[in-house]
Every structure is written in C-alpha cells, then in structure tokens.
CSV table of C-alpha atoms in Angstrom, one decimal:
chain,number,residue,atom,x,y,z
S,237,UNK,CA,-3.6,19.9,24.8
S,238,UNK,CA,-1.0,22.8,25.9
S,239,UNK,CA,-2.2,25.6,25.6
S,240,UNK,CA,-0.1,28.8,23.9
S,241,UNK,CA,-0.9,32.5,24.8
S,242,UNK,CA,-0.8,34.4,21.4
S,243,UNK,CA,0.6,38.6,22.3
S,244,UNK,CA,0.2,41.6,20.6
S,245,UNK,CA,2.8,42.7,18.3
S,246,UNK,CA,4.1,44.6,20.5
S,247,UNK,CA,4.7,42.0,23.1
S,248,UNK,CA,7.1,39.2,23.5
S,249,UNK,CA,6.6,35.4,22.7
S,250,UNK,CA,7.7,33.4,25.4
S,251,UNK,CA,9.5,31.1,24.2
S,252,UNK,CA,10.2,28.7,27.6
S,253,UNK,CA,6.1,28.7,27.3
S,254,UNK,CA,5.7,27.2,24.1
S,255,UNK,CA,8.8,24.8,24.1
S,256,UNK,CA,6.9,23.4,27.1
S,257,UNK,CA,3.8,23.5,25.7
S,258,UNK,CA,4.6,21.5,23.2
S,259,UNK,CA,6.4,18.7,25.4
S,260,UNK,CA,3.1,18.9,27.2
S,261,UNK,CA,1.2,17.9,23.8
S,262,UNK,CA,3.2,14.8,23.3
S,263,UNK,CA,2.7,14.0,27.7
S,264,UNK,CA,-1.1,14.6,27.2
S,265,UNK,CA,-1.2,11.7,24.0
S,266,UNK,CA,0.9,9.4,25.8
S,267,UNK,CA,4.0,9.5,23.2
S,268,UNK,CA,6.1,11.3,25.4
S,269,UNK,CA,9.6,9.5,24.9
S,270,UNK,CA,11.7,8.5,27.8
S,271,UNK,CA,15.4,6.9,26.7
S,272,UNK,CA,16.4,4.4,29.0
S,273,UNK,CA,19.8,5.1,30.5
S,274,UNK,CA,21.7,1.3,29.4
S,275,UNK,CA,24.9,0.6,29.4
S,276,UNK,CA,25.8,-2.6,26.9
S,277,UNK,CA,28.5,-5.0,28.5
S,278,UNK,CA,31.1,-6.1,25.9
S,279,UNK,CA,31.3,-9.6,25.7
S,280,UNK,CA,27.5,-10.7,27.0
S,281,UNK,CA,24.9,-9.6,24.5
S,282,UNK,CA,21.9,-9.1,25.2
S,283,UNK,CA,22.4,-8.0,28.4
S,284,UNK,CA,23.6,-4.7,29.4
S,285,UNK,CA,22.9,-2.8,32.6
S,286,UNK,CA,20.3,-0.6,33.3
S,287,UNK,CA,20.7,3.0,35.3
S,288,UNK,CA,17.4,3.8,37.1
S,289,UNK,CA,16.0,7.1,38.8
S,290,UNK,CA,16.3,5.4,42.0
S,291,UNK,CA,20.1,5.3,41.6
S,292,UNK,CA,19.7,1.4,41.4
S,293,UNK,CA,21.4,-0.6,38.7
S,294,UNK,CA,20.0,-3.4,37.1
S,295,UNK,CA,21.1,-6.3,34.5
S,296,UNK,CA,18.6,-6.2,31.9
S,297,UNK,CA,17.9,-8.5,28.8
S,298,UNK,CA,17.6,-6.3,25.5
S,299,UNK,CA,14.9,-7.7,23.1
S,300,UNK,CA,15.0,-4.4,21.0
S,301,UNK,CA,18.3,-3.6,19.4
S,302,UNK,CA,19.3,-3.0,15.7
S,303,UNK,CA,22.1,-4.9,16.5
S,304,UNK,CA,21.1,-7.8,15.3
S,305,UNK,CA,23.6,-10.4,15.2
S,306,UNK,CA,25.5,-8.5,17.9
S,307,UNK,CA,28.3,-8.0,16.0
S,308,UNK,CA,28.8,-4.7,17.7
S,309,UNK,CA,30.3,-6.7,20.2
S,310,UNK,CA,32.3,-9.0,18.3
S,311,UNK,CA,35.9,-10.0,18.7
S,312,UNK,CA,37.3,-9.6,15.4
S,313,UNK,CA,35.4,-6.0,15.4
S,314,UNK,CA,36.3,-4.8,18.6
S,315,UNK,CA,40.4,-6.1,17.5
S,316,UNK,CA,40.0,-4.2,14.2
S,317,UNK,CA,38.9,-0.9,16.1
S,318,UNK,CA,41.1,-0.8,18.1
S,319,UNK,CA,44.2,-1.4,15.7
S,320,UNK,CA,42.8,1.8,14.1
S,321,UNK,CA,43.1,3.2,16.7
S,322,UNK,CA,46.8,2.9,17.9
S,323,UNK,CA,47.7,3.6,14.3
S,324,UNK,CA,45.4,6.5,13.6
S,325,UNK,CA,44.2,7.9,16.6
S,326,UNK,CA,40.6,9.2,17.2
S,327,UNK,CA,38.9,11.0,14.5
S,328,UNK,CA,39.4,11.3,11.0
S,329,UNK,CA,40.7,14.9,10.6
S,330,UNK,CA,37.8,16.4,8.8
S,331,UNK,CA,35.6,16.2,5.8
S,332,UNK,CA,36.5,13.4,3.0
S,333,UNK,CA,37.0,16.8,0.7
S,334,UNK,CA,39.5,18.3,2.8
S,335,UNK,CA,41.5,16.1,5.4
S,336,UNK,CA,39.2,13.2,6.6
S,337,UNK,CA,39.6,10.5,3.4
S,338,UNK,CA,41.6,7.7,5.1
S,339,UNK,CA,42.8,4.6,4.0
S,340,UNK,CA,40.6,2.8,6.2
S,341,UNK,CA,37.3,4.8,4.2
S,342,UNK,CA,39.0,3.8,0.9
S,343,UNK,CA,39.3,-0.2,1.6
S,344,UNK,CA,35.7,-0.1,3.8
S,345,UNK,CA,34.1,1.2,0.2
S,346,UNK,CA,35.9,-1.5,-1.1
S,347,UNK,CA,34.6,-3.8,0.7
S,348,UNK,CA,30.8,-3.0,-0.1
S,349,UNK,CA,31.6,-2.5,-3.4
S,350,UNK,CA,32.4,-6.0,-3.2
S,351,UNK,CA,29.2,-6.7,-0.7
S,352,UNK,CA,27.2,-6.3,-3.8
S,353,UNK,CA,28.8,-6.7,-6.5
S,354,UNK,CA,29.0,-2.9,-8.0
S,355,UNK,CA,31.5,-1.1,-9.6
S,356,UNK,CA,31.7,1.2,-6.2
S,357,UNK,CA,30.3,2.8,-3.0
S,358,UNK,CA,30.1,5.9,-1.2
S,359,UNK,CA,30.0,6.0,2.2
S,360,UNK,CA,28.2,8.7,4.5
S,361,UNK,CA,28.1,9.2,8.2
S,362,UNK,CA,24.5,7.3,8.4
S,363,UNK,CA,21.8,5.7,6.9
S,364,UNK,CA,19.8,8.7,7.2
S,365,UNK,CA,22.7,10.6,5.5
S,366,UNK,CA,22.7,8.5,3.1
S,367,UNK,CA,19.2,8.5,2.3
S,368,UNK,CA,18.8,12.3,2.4
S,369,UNK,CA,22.0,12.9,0.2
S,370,UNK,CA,21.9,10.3,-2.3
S,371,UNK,CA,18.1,10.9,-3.1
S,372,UNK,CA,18.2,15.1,-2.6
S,373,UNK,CA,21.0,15.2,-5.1
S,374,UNK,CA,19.3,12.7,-8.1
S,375,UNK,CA,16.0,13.8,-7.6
S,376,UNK,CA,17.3,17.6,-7.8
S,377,UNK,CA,19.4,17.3,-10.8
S,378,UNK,CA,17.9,15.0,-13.0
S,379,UNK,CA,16.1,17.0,-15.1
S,380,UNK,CA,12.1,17.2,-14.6
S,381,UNK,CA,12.5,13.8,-12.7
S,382,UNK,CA,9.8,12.1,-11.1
S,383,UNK,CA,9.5,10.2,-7.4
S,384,UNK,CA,7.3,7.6,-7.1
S,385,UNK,CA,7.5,6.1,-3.4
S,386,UNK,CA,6.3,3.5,-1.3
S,387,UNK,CA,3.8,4.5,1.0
S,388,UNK,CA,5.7,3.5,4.1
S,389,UNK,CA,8.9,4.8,3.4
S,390,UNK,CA,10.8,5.7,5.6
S,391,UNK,CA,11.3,9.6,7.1
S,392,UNK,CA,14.6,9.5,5.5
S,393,UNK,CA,13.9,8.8,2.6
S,394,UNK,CA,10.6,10.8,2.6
S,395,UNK,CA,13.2,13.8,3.6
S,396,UNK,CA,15.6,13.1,0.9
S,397,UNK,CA,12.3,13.4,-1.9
S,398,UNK,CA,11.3,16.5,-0.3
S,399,UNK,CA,13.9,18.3,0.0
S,400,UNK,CA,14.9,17.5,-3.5
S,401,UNK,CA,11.6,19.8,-4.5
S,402,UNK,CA,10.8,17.0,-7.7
S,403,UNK,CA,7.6,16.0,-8.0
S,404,UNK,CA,6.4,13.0,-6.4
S,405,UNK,CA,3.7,10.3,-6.6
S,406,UNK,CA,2.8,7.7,-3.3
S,407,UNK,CA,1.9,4.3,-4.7
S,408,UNK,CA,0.3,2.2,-2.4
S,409,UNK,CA,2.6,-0.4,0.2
S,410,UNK,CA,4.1,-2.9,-1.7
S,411,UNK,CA,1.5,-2.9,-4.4
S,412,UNK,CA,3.1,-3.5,-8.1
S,413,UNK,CA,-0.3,-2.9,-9.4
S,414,UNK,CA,-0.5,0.5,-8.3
S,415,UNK,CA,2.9,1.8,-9.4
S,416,UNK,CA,2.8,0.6,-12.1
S,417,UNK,CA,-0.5,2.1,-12.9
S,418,UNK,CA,1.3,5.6,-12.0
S,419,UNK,CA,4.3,4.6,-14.2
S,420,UNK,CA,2.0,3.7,-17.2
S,421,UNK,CA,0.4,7.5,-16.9
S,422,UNK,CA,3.7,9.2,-17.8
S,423,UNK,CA,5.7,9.4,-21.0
S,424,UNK,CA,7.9,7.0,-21.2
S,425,UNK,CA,11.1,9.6,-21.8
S,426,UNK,CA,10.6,11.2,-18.2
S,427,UNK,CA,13.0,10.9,-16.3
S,428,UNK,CA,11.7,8.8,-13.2
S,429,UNK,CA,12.9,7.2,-9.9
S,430,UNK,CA,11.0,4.4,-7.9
S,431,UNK,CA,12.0,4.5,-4.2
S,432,UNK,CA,11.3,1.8,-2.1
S,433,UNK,CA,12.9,-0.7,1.0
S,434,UNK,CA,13.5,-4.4,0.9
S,435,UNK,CA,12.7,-4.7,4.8
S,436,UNK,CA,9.7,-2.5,6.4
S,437,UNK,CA,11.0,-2.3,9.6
S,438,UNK,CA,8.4,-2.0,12.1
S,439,UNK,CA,5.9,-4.1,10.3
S,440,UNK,CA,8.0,-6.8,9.0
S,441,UNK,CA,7.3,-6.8,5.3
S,442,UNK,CA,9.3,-7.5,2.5
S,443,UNK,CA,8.9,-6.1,-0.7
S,444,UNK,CA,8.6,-7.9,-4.2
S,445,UNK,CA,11.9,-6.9,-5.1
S,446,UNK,CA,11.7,-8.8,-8.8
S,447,UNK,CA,8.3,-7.4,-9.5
S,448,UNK,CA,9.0,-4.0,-8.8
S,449,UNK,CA,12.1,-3.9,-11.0
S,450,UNK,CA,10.3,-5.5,-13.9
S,451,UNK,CA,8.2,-2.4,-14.0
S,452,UNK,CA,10.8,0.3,-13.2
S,453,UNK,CA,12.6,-1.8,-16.4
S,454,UNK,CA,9.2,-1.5,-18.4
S,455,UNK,CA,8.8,1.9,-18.0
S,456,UNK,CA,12.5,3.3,-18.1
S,457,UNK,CA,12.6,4.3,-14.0
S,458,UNK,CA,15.8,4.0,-12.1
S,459,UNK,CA,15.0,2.5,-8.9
S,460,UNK,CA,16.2,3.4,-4.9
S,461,UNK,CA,16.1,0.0,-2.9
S,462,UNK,CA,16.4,0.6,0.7
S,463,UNK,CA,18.3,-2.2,2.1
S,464,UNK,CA,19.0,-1.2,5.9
S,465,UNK,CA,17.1,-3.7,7.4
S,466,UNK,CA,18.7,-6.6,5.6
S,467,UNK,CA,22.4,-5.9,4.9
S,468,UNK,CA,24.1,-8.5,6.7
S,469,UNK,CA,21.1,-10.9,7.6
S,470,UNK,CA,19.8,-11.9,4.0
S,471,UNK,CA,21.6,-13.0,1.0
S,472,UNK,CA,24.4,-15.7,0.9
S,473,UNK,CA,27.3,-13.3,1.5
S,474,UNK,CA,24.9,-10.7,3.7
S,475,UNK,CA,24.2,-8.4,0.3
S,476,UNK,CA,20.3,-8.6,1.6
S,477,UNK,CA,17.1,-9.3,0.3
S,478,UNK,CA,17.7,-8.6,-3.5
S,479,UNK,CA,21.0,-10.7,-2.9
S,480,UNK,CA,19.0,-13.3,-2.1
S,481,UNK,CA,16.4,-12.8,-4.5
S,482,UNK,CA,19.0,-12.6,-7.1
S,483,UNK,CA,18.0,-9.3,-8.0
S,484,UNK,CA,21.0,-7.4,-7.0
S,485,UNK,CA,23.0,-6.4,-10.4
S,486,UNK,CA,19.3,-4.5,-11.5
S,487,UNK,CA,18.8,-2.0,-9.2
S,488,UNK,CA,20.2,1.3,-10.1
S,489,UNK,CA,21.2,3.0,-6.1
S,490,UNK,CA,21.4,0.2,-3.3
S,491,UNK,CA,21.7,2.3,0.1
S,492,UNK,CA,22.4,0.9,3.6
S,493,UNK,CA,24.0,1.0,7.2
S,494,UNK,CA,26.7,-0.4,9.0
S,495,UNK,CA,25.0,0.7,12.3
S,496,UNK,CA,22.1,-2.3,12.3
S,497,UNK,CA,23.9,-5.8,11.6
S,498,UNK,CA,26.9,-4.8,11.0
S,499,UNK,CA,26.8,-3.2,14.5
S,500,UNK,CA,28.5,0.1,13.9
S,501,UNK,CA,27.2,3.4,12.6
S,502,UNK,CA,27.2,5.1,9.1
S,503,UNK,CA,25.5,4.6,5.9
S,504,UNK,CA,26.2,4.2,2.1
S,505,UNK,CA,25.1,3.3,-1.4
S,506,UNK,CA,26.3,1.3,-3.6
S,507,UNK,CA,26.3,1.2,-7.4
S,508,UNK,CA,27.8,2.7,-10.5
S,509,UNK,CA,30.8,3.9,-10.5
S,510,UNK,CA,29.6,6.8,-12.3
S,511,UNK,CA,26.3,7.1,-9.6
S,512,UNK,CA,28.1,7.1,-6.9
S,513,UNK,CA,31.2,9.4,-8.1
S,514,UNK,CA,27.9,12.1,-9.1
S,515,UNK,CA,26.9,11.7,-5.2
S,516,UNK,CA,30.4,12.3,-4.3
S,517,UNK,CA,30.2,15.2,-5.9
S,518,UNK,CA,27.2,17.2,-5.8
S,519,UNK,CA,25.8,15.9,-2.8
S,520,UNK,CA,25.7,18.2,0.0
S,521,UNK,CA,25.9,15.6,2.6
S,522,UNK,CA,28.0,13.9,1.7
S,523,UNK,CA,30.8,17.4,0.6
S,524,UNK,CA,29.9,19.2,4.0
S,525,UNK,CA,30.2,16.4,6.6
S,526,UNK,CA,32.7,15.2,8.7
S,527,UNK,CA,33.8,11.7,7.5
S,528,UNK,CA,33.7,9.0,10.2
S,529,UNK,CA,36.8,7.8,12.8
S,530,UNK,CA,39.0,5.6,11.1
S,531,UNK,CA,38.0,3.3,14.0
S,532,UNK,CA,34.5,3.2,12.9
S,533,UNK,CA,35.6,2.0,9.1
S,534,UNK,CA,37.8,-0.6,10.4
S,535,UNK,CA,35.4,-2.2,12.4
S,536,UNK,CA,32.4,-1.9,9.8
S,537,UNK,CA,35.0,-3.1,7.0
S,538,UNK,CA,36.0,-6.4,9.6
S,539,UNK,CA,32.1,-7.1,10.3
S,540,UNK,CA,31.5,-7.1,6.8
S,541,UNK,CA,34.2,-9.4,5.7
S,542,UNK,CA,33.3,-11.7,8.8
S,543,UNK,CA,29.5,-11.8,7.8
S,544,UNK,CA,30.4,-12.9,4.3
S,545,UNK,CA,32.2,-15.9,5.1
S,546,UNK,CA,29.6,-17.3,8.1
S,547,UNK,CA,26.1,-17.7,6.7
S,548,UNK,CA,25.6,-19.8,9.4
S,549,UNK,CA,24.8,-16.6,11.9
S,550,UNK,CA,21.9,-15.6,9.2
S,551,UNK,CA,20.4,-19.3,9.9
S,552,UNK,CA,20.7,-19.1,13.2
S,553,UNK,CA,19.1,-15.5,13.2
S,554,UNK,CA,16.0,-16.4,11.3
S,555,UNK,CA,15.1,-19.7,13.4
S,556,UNK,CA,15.3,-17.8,16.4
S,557,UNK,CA,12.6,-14.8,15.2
S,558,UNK,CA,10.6,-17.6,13.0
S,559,UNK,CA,10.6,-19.4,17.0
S,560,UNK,CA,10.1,-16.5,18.7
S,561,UNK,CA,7.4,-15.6,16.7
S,562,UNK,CA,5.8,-19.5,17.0
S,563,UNK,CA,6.3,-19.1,20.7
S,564,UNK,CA,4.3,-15.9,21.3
S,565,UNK,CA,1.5,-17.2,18.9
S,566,UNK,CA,0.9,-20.7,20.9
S,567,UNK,CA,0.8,-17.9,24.3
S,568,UNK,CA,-1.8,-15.6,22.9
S,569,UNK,CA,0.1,-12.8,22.4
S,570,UNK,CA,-1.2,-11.1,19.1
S,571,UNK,CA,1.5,-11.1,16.8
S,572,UNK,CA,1.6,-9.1,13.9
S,573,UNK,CA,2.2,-11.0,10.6
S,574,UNK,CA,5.9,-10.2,9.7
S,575,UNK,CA,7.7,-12.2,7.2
S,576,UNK,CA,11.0,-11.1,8.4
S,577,UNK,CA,13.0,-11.1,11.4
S,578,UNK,CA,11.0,-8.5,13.1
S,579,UNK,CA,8.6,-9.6,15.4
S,580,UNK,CA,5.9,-7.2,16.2
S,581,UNK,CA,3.5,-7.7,18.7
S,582,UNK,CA,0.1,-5.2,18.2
S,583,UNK,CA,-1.1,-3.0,21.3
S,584,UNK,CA,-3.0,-0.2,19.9
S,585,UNK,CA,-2.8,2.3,22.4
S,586,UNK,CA,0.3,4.5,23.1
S,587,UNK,CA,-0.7,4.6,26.9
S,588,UNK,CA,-0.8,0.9,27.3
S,589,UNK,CA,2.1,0.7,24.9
S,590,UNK,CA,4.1,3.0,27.1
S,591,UNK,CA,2.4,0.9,30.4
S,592,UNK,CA,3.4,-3.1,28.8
S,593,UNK,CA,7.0,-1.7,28.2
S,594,UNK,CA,7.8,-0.1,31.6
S,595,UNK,CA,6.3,-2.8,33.2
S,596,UNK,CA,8.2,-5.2,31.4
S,597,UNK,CA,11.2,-3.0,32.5
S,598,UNK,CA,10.4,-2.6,35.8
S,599,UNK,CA,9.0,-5.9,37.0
S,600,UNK,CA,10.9,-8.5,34.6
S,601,UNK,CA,14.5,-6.8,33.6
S,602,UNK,CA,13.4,-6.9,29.4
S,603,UNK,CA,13.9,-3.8,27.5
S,604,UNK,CA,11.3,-3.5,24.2
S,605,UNK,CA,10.8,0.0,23.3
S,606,UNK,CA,7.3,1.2,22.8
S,607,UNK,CA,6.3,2.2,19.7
S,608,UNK,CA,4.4,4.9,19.2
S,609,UNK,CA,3.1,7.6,16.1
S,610,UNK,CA,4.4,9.3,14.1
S,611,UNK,CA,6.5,5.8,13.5
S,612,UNK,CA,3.7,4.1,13.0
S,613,UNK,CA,-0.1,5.0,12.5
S,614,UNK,CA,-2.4,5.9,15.4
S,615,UNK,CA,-4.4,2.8,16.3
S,616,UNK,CA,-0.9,0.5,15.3
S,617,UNK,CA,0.8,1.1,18.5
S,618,UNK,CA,3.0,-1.9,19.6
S,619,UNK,CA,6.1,-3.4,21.0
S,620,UNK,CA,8.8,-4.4,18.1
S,621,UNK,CA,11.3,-7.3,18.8
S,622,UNK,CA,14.2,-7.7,17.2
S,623,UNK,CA,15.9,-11.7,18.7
S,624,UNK,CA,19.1,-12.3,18.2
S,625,UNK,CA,21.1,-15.3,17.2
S,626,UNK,CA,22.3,-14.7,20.9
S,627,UNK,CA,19.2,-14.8,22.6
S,628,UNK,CA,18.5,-18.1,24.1
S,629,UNK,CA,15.8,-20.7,24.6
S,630,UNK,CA,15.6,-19.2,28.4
S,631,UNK,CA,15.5,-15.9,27.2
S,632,UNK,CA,12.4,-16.7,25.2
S,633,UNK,CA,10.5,-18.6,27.8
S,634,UNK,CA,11.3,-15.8,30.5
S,635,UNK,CA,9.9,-13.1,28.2
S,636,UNK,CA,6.6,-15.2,26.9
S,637,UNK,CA,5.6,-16.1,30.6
S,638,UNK,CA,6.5,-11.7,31.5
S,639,UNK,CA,4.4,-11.0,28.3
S,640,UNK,CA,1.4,-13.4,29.4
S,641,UNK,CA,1.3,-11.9,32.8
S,642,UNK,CA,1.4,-8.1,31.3
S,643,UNK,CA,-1.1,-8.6,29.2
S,644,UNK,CA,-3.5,-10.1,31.9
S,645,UNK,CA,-2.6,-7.3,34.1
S,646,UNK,CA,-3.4,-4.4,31.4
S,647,UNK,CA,-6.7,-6.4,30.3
S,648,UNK,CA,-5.0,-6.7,27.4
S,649,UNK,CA,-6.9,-8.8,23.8
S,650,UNK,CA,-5.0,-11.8,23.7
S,651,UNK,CA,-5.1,-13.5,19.9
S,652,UNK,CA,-8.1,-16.0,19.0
C-alpha cells in the first residue's frame, strides 16, 4: 500500500504525494481503471474503433455496452436529433426553472408518462440524478420516514438514502422474508419507503416485483422500483419488468434512463402527478441543474416511441443472451447464473480479471470491461456481457473460442 508521510502542524501536506498515493493503492490491488479510448462507428454496431498507445487503430467488437439494442445508433434517432438540432440549436439554454424547459422536454415526459401508464414524469440529466434527487427529496421530507433497501442497490440509490439523513434498514437481496420481517417491526402509521431494482445489473437478478409490493401494500410502505436495466427490453411496450409482470400501476416512484436501451443519456421517474410535481419542486437536482440539449430529448422521445411499437427487438435481444449464455456453458466457461440479459462470467481475481480483458483486447479485438470492487464484492471479480440483438452467430463463436483459449492461457477454473 502507498504510503503517506503525516507533518507537524507546522508543516505542509503534500498534496501531489497523497493524490498519488492513493492511485498507487488502487495499482497495488489490481483495480486500477484504464478507459479504453473507442470511437463507435454509426451505422455498424458493435464495432467501433479502437485508439491504442502504440498510435495503432484497430476495429474492435464491443460485448460490453449499455446500449443494448443499439438504438444509439438508430436511424429514426439519429433523424430525430438532428431535426432538433437545425431547429433549436445545441443546448437547452439553462436550467428547466429558468430558461432550459423546451418543448422537446415537455413531449419526451409525455412520452414516458405514457411508457408507463402514469399520470406524469420528470425528467433529470441521468439515472444517477434521478436516483439521488427523487429519493434525497422523499426520504428528507416525509416526516420521520423510514428506508428500507435492498442489499445490492445500487450507489445511486445508496447516495440518494444517505444523503437524505432518514433512517434506514438493509434487508437481505431479493428476500421478501426478510423485509418483511423489518416492515412487521414498525408501527404501521410510519411513514416508510421500500427501495429496490427490477434488474441487478452485474449479477443478473430480477427481483420478485409482485411479492415485494404485496408487503409494501401490507404494511403501508410506498415503494422505489429501480427500472434502468429494463426500460426498453422487458414489458410489451418496453415499460420493463413490472410491465411485464403486470405490476406497473402499484408502484408508487418508477425511475429510469434513457442512456441504456434507449441509447441516449438522462434519467427520470415516473408516477403521480402529484409525486413527481413535489420532485419538481423541492428537489435539488432536479431545481439546480442544467436541463439536457433539445437534441438529446428528441432522440430519447423517438427511441421510445420506436421501442413501443417493435417488440420484436426485445425477442430478438433475449434469444441472443439466453444463446450466448448456452454457448459459453457447453465451452466451460463458468457462467454466473443470471436470469436476465446479462451474462456474467465469474473470475475472482481483479489481476486476472484485469489480465482475461486486455488479453481479450489485445490478442482478439473484443472489448468486455473488467469488473472489479467496489462494483462488486472482493472474491466476485468478473467479465459482464451485455449481446445485443446485433451481435451475430460469428460474433459469438469468435468470442467463445478467444474465451476458451484465455482461460487456458491464465490457468483459469473452467465450469464442471
């Protein structure tokens, strides 16, 4: 570990010292993070071009974008952007308070509004906006409210409860048992919130949507259903898991991003008109923000109405993870159970993690990020893939036969 030289009060820190101390800390565990330098071609998804040290460029297959039905590089997206742009220019002029509500914002609320069936939405400049705003501001103001959150939320979310100051429970991962054994401890006229995501992204679980809302209804808790990971790609319109699970009308805040399916950026909830108009409000991040480019809007709104009308992309979607997921299991290659359309394959060590994934770079042209804690626990490490309806039978067969022949070169456990 770096080492940092503590002075005298009367001395100077230096602070060079200690920032690269720190950076030396993260070297020394082997989750040092290194971006790679891509540049996404319009037009061929998944391939996009990769700028190396060397001053070499190389085409590259991506296997690890939140992209996920490449719709970032969709015609009728890419049309609608631009239109916005010609006709409004570049940015949006400011916060949504002051100068930056434009029509585009107004009819992209609309349209999630319509996504899932509430009376309206708010939209923020990212999911993790989102997250932090909508849950800071409830949590904060409802008086003597209580959290209770899934035990692998995510940091957004985890951010928004904190900084909120209410007090907060953990129940365990997915586990109706246990919440509602933490539900059944308080009085029943406290005001309580149960936080929680439909898709855990970098294990692939889904939660028991129903079963969690049948105790948040028992026990008079509004819930917080994290839907980023499955706006777009589950439901019959794209509304997500509780769309599909038919749960949708009960939960009370339903927040997501246009920057993972719908292949844009930003984030919103969704909900009452009442909810969402106290966000608008109150909320910090939502007041003292910059709203995003017209551009942005139009393009989300255009994805969104495209994904509603072609269910057929969300088929295609899942057959190509449930394959991709067959594939690697009939090669060895120890995948993690995932009932989703992640596909995580288990490592456990950030330095081979780090190795299989620059290798795999390097030697074959595929890009899978390592990953590495604090996203997931020490001991979890792995490499998370995320196919695409656009990924190809070819695709797949060039990446298991790369995987197979990283794996025997690392020594790494192959799956009984």
């Amino acid at each position: 570990m770096g080492e940092i030289t503590f002075l005298g009060k009367d001395e100077a820190m230096d602070y060079e010292q200690f920032f690269a101390s720190k950076i030396q800390d993260l070297q020394t565990e082997g989750r040092y993070r290194v971006f790679a330098d891509l540049e996404r071609q319009a037009g061929s998804f998944p391939r996009a071009m990769n700028y190396r040290a060397d001053g070499s460029v190389r085409e590259i297959t991506v296997w690890c974008s939140n992209d996920y039905l490449g719709m970032g590089q969709h015609p009728e997206v890419l049309a609608a952007m631009h239109g916005a742009i010609d006709k409004c220019g570049a940015g949006a002029g400011g916060t949504r308070n002051i100068s930056g509500t434009n029509h585009y914002h107004v009819l992209l609320e609309r349209e999630l509004a319509d996504l899932h069936n509430t009376e309206s939405a708010l939209l923020l400049g990212s999911g993790w906006m989102a997250n932090m705003t909508a849950l800071s501001t409830v949590c904060a103001m409802v008086p003597d409210c209580l959290v209770i959150s899934d035990a692998k939320n995510h940091n957004s979310m985890i951010e928004g409860i904190r900084h909120s100051k209410a007090a907060k429970k953990i129940f365990k991962h997915n586990d109706v048992a246990d919440l509602e054994r933490i539900l059944a401890a308080e009085p029943l006229e406290r005001p309580k919130l149960v936080a929680f995501e439909s898709v855990y992204s970098m294990d692939g679980h889904i939660s028991p949507i129903k079963e969690i809302l049948d105790v948040c209804d028992k026990y008079n808790a509004m819930s917080f259903l994290d839907e980023v990971h499955a706006v777009g790609m589950y439901g019959r319109r794209g509304g997500g898991v509780a769309e599909r699970d038919g749960q949708m009308h009960r939960v009370t805040i339903i927040q997501g991003t246009l920057a993972k399916a719908f292949g844009v950026v930003g984030g919103y909830i969704a909900g009452s008109s009442a909810m969402c108009d106290f966000v608008r409000s109150y909320g910090a991040g939502f007041i003292f923000s910059s709203s995003l480019p017209p551009a942005v809007a139009a393009g989300a709104a255009a994805s969104i109405r495209f994904l509603k009308q072609h269910n057929e992309i969300r088929e295609r979607h899942q057959e190509r993870a449930a394959t991709l997921k067959r594939r690697l299991g009939e090669a060895g290659i120890p995948v993690l159970p995932s009932v989703s359309h992640i596909v995580p394959v288990h490592v456990g060590d950030p330095v081979l993690c780090k190795q299989a994934s620059d290798m795999l770079m390097d030697d074959y042209d595929i890009y899978v990020q390592p990953i590495n804690y604090p996203t997931v626990d020490r001991g979890t490490e792995r490499l998370r893939f995320t196919p695409t309806p656009l990924h190809t039978d070819a695709d797949m067969d060039h990446l298991v036969a790369s995987l197979q022949a990283v794996w025997d070169r690392l020594g790494l456990k192959l799956a009984a």
